[in-house]
């Protein structure tokens, strides 16, 4: 990784023993206050310590995010000897909850790289991007990602990583069935039928299980001309377009046995990806990490835009993760300087290439769109200008997302009624929206 980042030499993570987040999880409130009473304060005259909690994007010890942040922080501290940046990395299963525990205890980190931000922004706990970043860096964010980071017109969430989805298909299974990649829903259903006739276990894998049902759902809603929310604000989960989309899924795919032996409401994304890498899936929606999984097992695959009703979908699903900065400890100037470094073209490129993710800045995107080494990511990058992300700027989204994960699978069961399920989710969304004062 050294050649990808502005670094000189190696750095061992400075904290021996337990990290800040490990301490948070193991102490009483009284003990926590004693340990963290100096959190965010200067470590000495003229010296500032910034604490960052970050998510781990690696899939092994060799490419853990600890290595990424270690290299980047080493480079930054060499140029800024008056600043120490202390980073704690946690898995995606834990990082949001750990940050929330720190905030609830009154000791937030200076920065948190996590999956959401709206609750903290609504509670006036975050700096605005305007308070931190240089004009050049802030203007470099990909436009739709920067817009998704806003609450009531002000940007609090700074996009840190992004991704889009494409329809993956197994080239070997397609060749054996004598079919070509679909461009419409009708073609997708026809292809799935021929794959089933060839004995393919999962002609189309439809993961509507609780792990990430909100993603598969949005992909289908967008391809049907709908989505979770209206452009002007407010949820539209039970729109005519959305009901028609799930009617089609229930009648044309699930009802005809074209989605495999596991009920969609019980199939999680990780299991669907594993089945694809095992050669058991004809088609499914996937993000860049699926490429490596399939390559490791020797599965020959292709990727095309998500089919729509009359042709390729005009809108793609995008996902973004967020960098946030808490006001509690101050240090806006030091945080801003560090984040300007984090979002430099070179560092954004290094991170994106290390973890097969899309850059969140226009300058890095332009380089990756033409660089030969980024050719594999180019199909995903081409979808980014068409991408629509979750309505993460709404403080009610966390509750709505949880409701979708829990209930959307019922819409495609034999006894389920899409209109009823979507109406129930819309009611839950409106209740959450009202409670949040949106």
Coordinates of C-alpha atoms in Angstrom, one line a residue:
X1 CA 0.0 0.0 0.0
X2 CA 3.0 2.3 0.5
X3 CA 3.1 3.3 -3.2
X4 CA -0.6 4.3 -3.1
X5 CA -0.5 6.9 -0.3
X6 CA 1.6 9.9 0.6
X7 CA 3.8 8.0 3.1
X8 CA 7.4 7.5 4.0
X9 CA 8.3 4.4 6.0
X10 CA 6.0 2.3 8.2
X11 CA 4.1 3.0 11.3
X12 CA 2.9 0.8 14.1
X13 CA -0.4 1.8 15.5
X14 CA 0.4 3.8 18.6
X15 CA -2.1 2.5 21.1
X16 CA -1.0 -0.5 23.0
X17 CA -3.6 -2.7 24.6
X18 CA -7.3 -1.9 24.2
X19 CA -8.6 0.7 21.8
X20 CA -10.9 3.5 22.8
X21 CA -13.9 1.6 21.6
X22 CA -12.9 -1.5 23.5
X23 CA -12.6 0.7 26.6
X24 CA -16.0 2.1 26.0
X25 CA -17.6 -1.3 25.9
X26 CA -15.9 -2.5 29.1
X27 CA -16.3 0.3 31.6
X28 CA -19.0 1.7 33.8
X29 CA -20.2 5.2 33.1
X30 CA -18.1 6.5 36.0
X31 CA -15.1 4.7 34.8
X32 CA -15.7 5.8 31.2
X33 CA -15.7 9.4 32.3
X34 CA -12.5 9.0 34.2
X35 CA -10.7 7.3 31.3
X36 CA -12.0 9.6 28.6
X37 CA -12.1 12.9 30.4
X38 CA -9.2 14.1 28.3
X39 CA -10.7 12.9 25.0
X40 CA -10.1 15.5 22.3
X41 CA -8.0 17.7 24.6
X42 CA -4.4 18.8 23.7
X43 CA -1.8 16.2 24.6
X44 CA 0.5 19.0 25.6
X45 CA 1.2 22.7 25.0
X46 CA 0.4 23.4 21.4
X47 CA -0.2 19.7 20.6
X48 CA -3.6 18.3 19.6
X49 CA -4.8 14.7 19.6
X50 CA -7.7 13.9 17.2
X51 CA -9.6 10.6 17.7
X52 CA -11.1 8.9 14.7
X53 CA -13.4 5.8 14.8
X54 CA -13.5 4.1 11.4
X55 CA -15.1 1.1 9.8
X56 CA -13.1 -1.9 8.5
X57 CA -13.3 -2.4 4.7
X58 CA -10.8 -5.3 4.6
X59 CA -11.6 -8.9 4.2
X60 CA -8.4 -10.2 5.9
X61 CA -5.6 -9.0 8.1
X62 CA -3.5 -8.3 5.0
X63 CA -5.8 -5.5 3.8
X64 CA -7.5 -4.3 7.0
X65 CA -8.4 -0.7 7.3
X66 CA -6.0 -0.4 10.2
X67 CA -3.2 -0.6 7.6
X68 CA -4.8 2.0 5.4
X69 CA -5.3 4.5 8.2
X70 CA -1.9 3.7 9.7
X71 CA -0.1 4.6 6.5
X72 CA -2.2 7.7 5.9
X73 CA -1.8 9.0 9.5
X74 CA 2.0 8.4 9.4
X75 CA 2.2 10.6 6.4
X76 CA 0.0 13.3 7.9
X77 CA 1.8 13.4 11.2
X78 CA 5.2 13.8 9.5
X79 CA 3.8 17.0 7.9
X80 CA 2.0 18.1 11.0
X81 CA 4.1 17.2 14.1
X82 CA 1.8 19.2 16.3
X83 CA -1.1 16.8 15.7
X84 CA -1.6 13.2 16.7
X85 CA -4.4 11.2 15.0
X86 CA -5.5 8.2 17.0
X87 CA -7.5 5.8 15.0
X88 CA -9.7 2.9 16.2
X89 CA -11.0 0.5 13.5
X90 CA -14.1 -1.7 14.1
X91 CA -16.1 -4.0 12.0
X92 CA -19.2 -2.8 10.2
X93 CA -21.2 -5.0 12.5
X94 CA -20.1 -2.9 15.5
X95 CA -18.9 0.5 14.4
X96 CA -22.2 2.4 14.3
X97 CA -23.2 1.1 17.7
X98 CA -19.8 1.8 19.3
X99 CA -19.9 5.4 18.1
X100 CA -23.4 5.8 19.4
X101 CA -22.3 4.5 22.8
X102 CA -19.5 7.0 22.9
X103 CA -21.9 9.8 21.9
X104 CA -24.5 8.8 24.5
X105 CA -21.8 8.7 27.2
X106 CA -20.9 12.3 26.3
X107 CA -17.5 11.5 24.9
X108 CA -17.8 11.4 21.1
X109 CA -14.7 11.0 18.9
X110 CA -13.6 13.9 16.9
X111 CA -14.4 12.1 13.7
X112 CA -16.4 8.9 12.9
X113 CA -16.4 7.1 9.6
X114 CA -19.7 5.3 9.7
X115 CA -22.9 4.4 7.9
X116 CA -25.2 7.2 8.9
X117 CA -25.1 10.8 10.1
X118 CA -28.6 12.3 10.1
X119 CA -29.5 11.6 13.8
X120 CA -26.3 13.4 14.9
X121 CA -26.9 16.3 12.6
X122 CA -30.5 16.7 13.7
X123 CA -29.2 16.9 17.3
X124 CA -26.7 19.6 16.4
X125 CA -23.7 17.5 17.3
X126 CA -21.8 17.7 14.0
X127 CA -19.8 20.3 12.2
X128 CA -21.0 21.3 8.8
X129 CA -18.7 20.5 5.9
X130 CA -18.5 24.3 5.4
X131 CA -16.9 24.6 8.8
X132 CA -14.1 22.1 8.1
X133 CA -13.1 21.6 4.5
X134 CA -11.4 23.9 2.0
X135 CA -13.5 25.1 -0.8
X136 CA -11.5 23.1 -3.3
X137 CA -12.0 19.8 -1.5
X138 CA -15.7 20.4 -0.8
X139 CA -16.4 21.3 -4.4
X140 CA -14.6 18.1 -5.6
X141 CA -17.2 15.7 -4.1
X142 CA -19.3 13.9 -6.6
X143 CA -22.5 16.0 -6.8
X144 CA -25.2 13.5 -6.0
X145 CA -23.1 12.1 -3.1
X146 CA -22.6 15.6 -1.6
X147 CA -26.3 16.2 -2.0
X148 CA -27.1 13.0 -0.1
X149 CA -25.0 14.2 2.8
X150 CA -27.3 17.2 3.5
X151 CA -29.9 17.7 6.2
X152 CA -32.2 20.6 5.6
X153 CA -29.9 22.0 2.9
X154 CA -26.7 21.9 4.9
X155 CA -24.0 19.2 4.3
X156 CA -23.1 17.3 7.5
X157 CA -22.2 13.9 6.0
X158 CA -19.1 13.9 3.9
X159 CA -19.1 10.9 1.5
X160 CA -16.2 8.6 2.2
X161 CA -16.8 5.5 0.0
X162 CA -19.3 4.7 -2.7
X163 CA -20.5 1.9 -4.8
X164 CA -23.1 1.0 -7.4
X165 CA -24.7 -2.3 -8.4
X166 CA -24.8 -4.2 -11.6
X167 CA -26.5 -7.4 -12.7
X168 CA -23.9 -10.2 -12.6
X169 CA -24.5 -13.4 -14.6
X170 CA -22.6 -16.7 -14.9
X171 CA -21.2 -16.9 -18.4
X172 CA -20.9 -20.7 -18.3
X173 CA -24.5 -21.3 -17.2
X174 CA -25.7 -18.8 -19.8
X175 CA -23.8 -20.5 -22.5
X176 CA -25.2 -23.9 -21.5
X177 CA -28.7 -22.5 -21.5
X178 CA -28.2 -20.8 -24.9
X179 CA -29.2 -17.4 -23.6
X180 CA -27.8 -13.8 -23.6
X181 CA -27.8 -11.2 -20.8
X182 CA -31.2 -9.6 -20.3
X183 CA -32.0 -5.9 -20.9
X184 CA -35.7 -6.0 -19.8
X185 CA -37.7 -7.7 -17.0
X186 CA -39.4 -9.9 -19.5
X187 CA -36.0 -11.1 -20.9
X188 CA -34.8 -11.6 -17.3
X189 CA -37.7 -13.8 -16.5
X190 CA -37.3 -15.8 -19.8
X191 CA -33.6 -16.3 -19.1
X192 CA -34.4 -17.5 -15.5
X193 CA -36.9 -20.0 -16.9
X194 CA -34.3 -21.5 -19.3
X195 CA -31.7 -21.6 -16.5
X196 CA -34.2 -23.5 -14.3
X197 CA -34.8 -25.9 -17.1
X198 CA -31.0 -26.6 -17.1
X199 CA -31.1 -27.4 -13.4
X200 CA -29.6 -24.2 -12.1
X201 CA -30.2 -24.0 -8.4
X202 CA -30.8 -20.2 -8.3
X203 CA -31.8 -18.9 -11.7
X204 CA -32.1 -15.4 -10.2
X205 CA -31.0 -15.0 -6.6
X206 CA -33.4 -12.5 -4.8
X207 CA -31.9 -11.7 -1.4
X208 CA -34.7 -10.0 0.6
X209 CA -33.5 -11.4 3.9
X210 CA -32.8 -9.1 6.9
X211 CA -29.1 -8.6 6.1
X212 CA -29.5 -6.1 3.2
X213 CA -33.0 -6.3 1.9
X214 CA -33.2 -2.5 1.7
X215 CA -30.6 -2.6 -1.1
X216 CA -32.1 -5.3 -3.3
X217 CA -35.5 -3.6 -2.8
X218 CA -34.3 -0.2 -3.9
X219 CA -32.6 -1.7 -7.0
X220 CA -35.9 -3.2 -8.1
X221 CA -37.9 -0.1 -7.2
X222 CA -35.7 2.1 -9.3
X223 CA -35.7 -0.2 -12.3
X224 CA -39.5 0.0 -12.1
X225 CA -39.6 3.8 -12.1
X226 CA -40.2 4.2 -8.4
X227 CA -38.1 4.4 -5.2
X228 CA -38.3 5.0 -1.5
X229 CA -38.9 8.7 -1.5
X230 CA -40.2 11.5 -3.7
X231 CA -37.8 14.1 -5.1
X232 CA -39.5 16.8 -3.2
X233 CA -39.3 14.9 0.1
X234 CA -41.5 12.4 1.9
X235 CA -41.7 8.6 1.4
X236 CA -43.5 7.0 -1.5
X237 CA -43.0 3.3 -0.6
X238 CA -46.6 2.3 -1.6
X239 CA -46.6 4.2 -4.9
X240 CA -48.3 2.6 -7.9
X241 CA -44.9 2.0 -9.6
X242 CA -43.5 0.2 -6.5
X243 CA -46.6 -2.0 -6.1
X244 CA -46.4 -3.0 -9.8
X245 CA -42.7 -3.9 -9.3
X246 CA -43.4 -6.2 -6.5
X247 CA -46.5 -7.7 -8.2
X248 CA -44.2 -8.6 -11.1
X249 CA -41.5 -10.1 -8.8
X250 CA -44.1 -12.2 -7.0
X251 CA -45.9 -13.4 -10.1
X252 CA -43.2 -13.7 -12.7
X253 CA -40.2 -14.8 -10.7
X254 CA -40.9 -16.0 -7.2
X255 CA -44.3 -17.6 -8.0
X256 CA -42.7 -19.5 -10.9
X257 CA -39.9 -20.9 -8.8
X258 CA -37.2 -19.0 -10.5
X259 CA -35.5 -17.6 -7.3
X260 CA -34.1 -20.8 -5.9
X261 CA -34.8 -23.1 -3.0
X262 CA -34.5 -20.5 -0.2
X263 CA -37.4 -18.1 0.2
X264 CA -36.3 -14.6 -0.7
X265 CA -37.3 -13.3 2.7
X266 CA -34.8 -15.7 4.2
X267 CA -32.0 -15.3 1.7
X268 CA -29.3 -12.9 2.8
X269 CA -26.9 -11.1 0.5
X270 CA -23.8 -12.8 1.8
X271 CA -25.3 -16.3 1.2
X272 CA -26.4 -15.2 -2.3
X273 CA -22.9 -14.0 -3.1
X274 CA -21.4 -17.2 -1.8
X275 CA -23.8 -19.3 -3.9
X276 CA -22.8 -17.2 -7.0
X277 CA -19.1 -17.8 -6.3
X278 CA -19.9 -21.5 -6.0
X279 CA -21.4 -21.6 -9.4
X280 CA -25.0 -22.1 -8.3
X281 CA -26.5 -18.8 -9.3
X282 CA -27.4 -17.7 -12.9
X283 CA -28.0 -14.0 -12.1
X284 CA -28.1 -11.6 -9.2
X285 CA -27.4 -7.9 -8.4
X286 CA -23.9 -7.4 -7.0
X287 CA -21.3 -4.8 -6.1
X288 CA -17.6 -4.8 -6.9
X289 CA -16.5 -7.2 -4.1
X290 CA -18.4 -10.0 -5.8
X291 CA -15.8 -9.8 -8.7
X292 CA -13.0 -10.9 -6.4
X293 CA -15.2 -13.7 -4.8
X294 CA -16.0 -15.1 -8.2
X295 CA -12.4 -14.8 -9.5
X296 CA -11.1 -16.7 -6.5
X297 CA -13.3 -19.7 -7.3
X298 CA -12.9 -19.5 -11.1
X299 CA -16.4 -18.5 -11.9
X300 CA -16.6 -16.8 -15.3
X301 CA -19.0 -13.9 -15.0
X302 CA -20.3 -10.9 -16.9
X303 CA -21.9 -7.6 -15.7
X304 CA -24.7 -5.5 -17.3
X305 CA -26.9 -2.7 -16.1
X306 CA -30.0 -3.7 -14.2
X307 CA -32.8 -4.5 -16.6
X308 CA -35.9 -2.3 -16.5
X309 CA -39.5 -2.6 -17.8
X310 CA -38.7 -1.6 -21.3
X311 CA -34.9 -1.6 -21.4
X312 CA -31.9 -1.0 -19.1
X313 CA -32.8 0.9 -15.9
X314 CA -32.4 4.6 -16.3
X315 CA -31.5 5.0 -12.6
X316 CA -28.9 2.9 -10.8
X317 CA -28.7 2.2 -7.0
X318 CA -25.8 3.8 -5.3
X319 CA -24.5 3.3 -1.7
X320 CA -22.3 5.7 0.2
X321 CA -20.6 5.6 3.6
X322 CA -20.0 8.8 5.6
X323 CA -17.3 10.8 7.4
X324 CA -18.6 12.9 10.3
X325 CA -17.0 15.3 12.7
X326 CA -18.3 16.0 16.2
X327 CA -18.3 19.5 17.7
X328 CA -18.0 18.4 21.3
X329 CA -14.2 18.5 21.5
X330 CA -13.7 21.5 19.3
X331 CA -10.6 21.3 17.0
X332 CA -12.5 22.4 13.8
X333 CA -9.3 23.7 12.3
X334 CA -7.2 20.6 12.9
X335 CA -10.0 18.3 11.8
X336 CA -10.5 20.3 8.6
X337 CA -6.8 20.2 7.8
X338 CA -6.7 16.4 8.4
X339 CA -9.8 15.8 6.3
X340 CA -8.4 17.9 3.4
X341 CA -5.5 15.5 3.4
X342 CA -7.8 12.4 3.6
X343 CA -9.7 13.7 0.6
X344 CA -6.6 14.5 -1.5
X345 CA -6.7 13.0 -5.0
X346 CA -3.9 10.6 -4.3
X347 CA -5.4 9.3 -1.0
X348 CA -8.9 8.9 -2.4
X349 CA -7.5 6.9 -5.3
X350 CA -5.4 4.8 -3.0
X351 CA -8.4 3.9 -0.8
X352 CA -10.7 3.2 -3.7
X353 CA -8.2 0.9 -5.5
X354 CA -7.3 -1.0 -2.3
X355 CA -10.9 -1.9 -1.5
X356 CA -12.5 -2.0 -5.0
X357 CA -14.8 1.0 -4.2
X358 CA -15.7 4.0 -6.2
X359 CA -14.1 7.4 -5.5
X360 CA -16.2 10.0 -3.9
X361 CA -14.4 12.9 -5.6
X362 CA -14.7 14.1 -9.2
X363 CA -11.0 14.3 -9.7
X364 CA -10.3 10.7 -8.7
X365 CA -13.3 9.5 -10.7
X366 CA -11.9 11.1 -13.8
X367 CA -8.6 9.3 -13.4
X368 CA -10.2 6.0 -12.7
X369 CA -12.5 6.3 -15.7
X370 CA -9.5 6.1 -18.0
X371 CA -6.7 4.4 -16.1
X372 CA -6.1 0.8 -17.3
X373 CA -5.5 -0.5 -13.8
X374 CA -9.1 0.5 -13.0
X375 CA -10.7 -1.1 -16.0
X376 CA -12.6 -3.7 -13.8
X377 CA -14.3 -1.0 -11.8
X378 CA -15.2 1.1 -14.9
X379 CA -18.7 -0.5 -15.4
X380 CA -19.6 0.5 -11.9
X381 CA -18.1 3.9 -12.3
X382 CA -20.2 4.5 -15.4
X383 CA -23.3 3.9 -13.3
X384 CA -22.4 6.5 -10.7
X385 CA -23.8 9.6 -12.5
X386 CA -27.1 7.7 -12.7
X387 CA -27.1 6.5 -9.1
X388 CA -29.7 7.3 -6.4
X389 CA -28.7 6.5 -2.8
X390 CA -30.9 5.8 0.2
X391 CA -32.6 8.9 1.7
X392 CA -30.0 9.0 4.4
X393 CA -30.5 12.7 5.0
X394 CA -33.7 11.9 6.7
X395 CA -33.4 11.1 10.4
X396 CA -36.3 8.6 10.0
X397 CA -34.4 6.5 7.5
X398 CA -32.8 4.2 10.0
X399 CA -36.2 3.1 11.3
X400 CA -37.6 2.8 7.8
X401 CA -34.6 0.8 6.6
X402 CA -35.1 -1.6 9.6
X403 CA -38.8 -2.0 8.8
X404 CA -38.0 -2.8 5.1
X405 CA -35.4 -5.4 6.2
X406 CA -37.9 -7.0 8.5
X407 CA -41.0 -7.0 6.3
X408 CA -40.4 -6.7 2.6
X409 CA -39.9 -10.5 2.1
X410 CA -43.5 -11.0 2.9
X411 CA -44.6 -9.2 -0.2
X412 CA -43.4 -12.0 -2.5
X413 CA -44.7 -15.0 -0.4
X414 CA -47.5 -17.1 -1.8
X415 CA -50.0 -15.6 0.7
X416 CA -48.5 -12.2 0.7
X417 CA -50.0 -9.1 -1.0
X418 CA -47.5 -6.5 -2.3
X419 CA -49.9 -3.6 -2.0
X420 CA -50.7 -4.4 1.7
X421 CA -47.0 -5.0 2.6
X422 CA -45.9 -1.7 0.9
X423 CA -48.8 0.2 2.5
X424 CA -47.8 -1.1 5.9
X425 CA -44.2 0.0 5.3
X426 CA -45.5 3.4 4.1
X427 CA -47.5 3.9 7.3
X428 CA -44.4 2.9 9.4
X429 CA -42.3 5.4 7.4
X430 CA -44.8 8.2 8.0
X431 CA -44.9 7.5 11.7
X432 CA -41.1 7.6 11.9
X433 CA -41.1 10.7 9.8
X434 CA -43.6 12.5 12.1
X435 CA -41.7 11.4 15.2
X436 CA -38.5 12.9 13.7
X437 CA -40.2 16.2 12.9
X438 CA -39.5 15.9 9.2

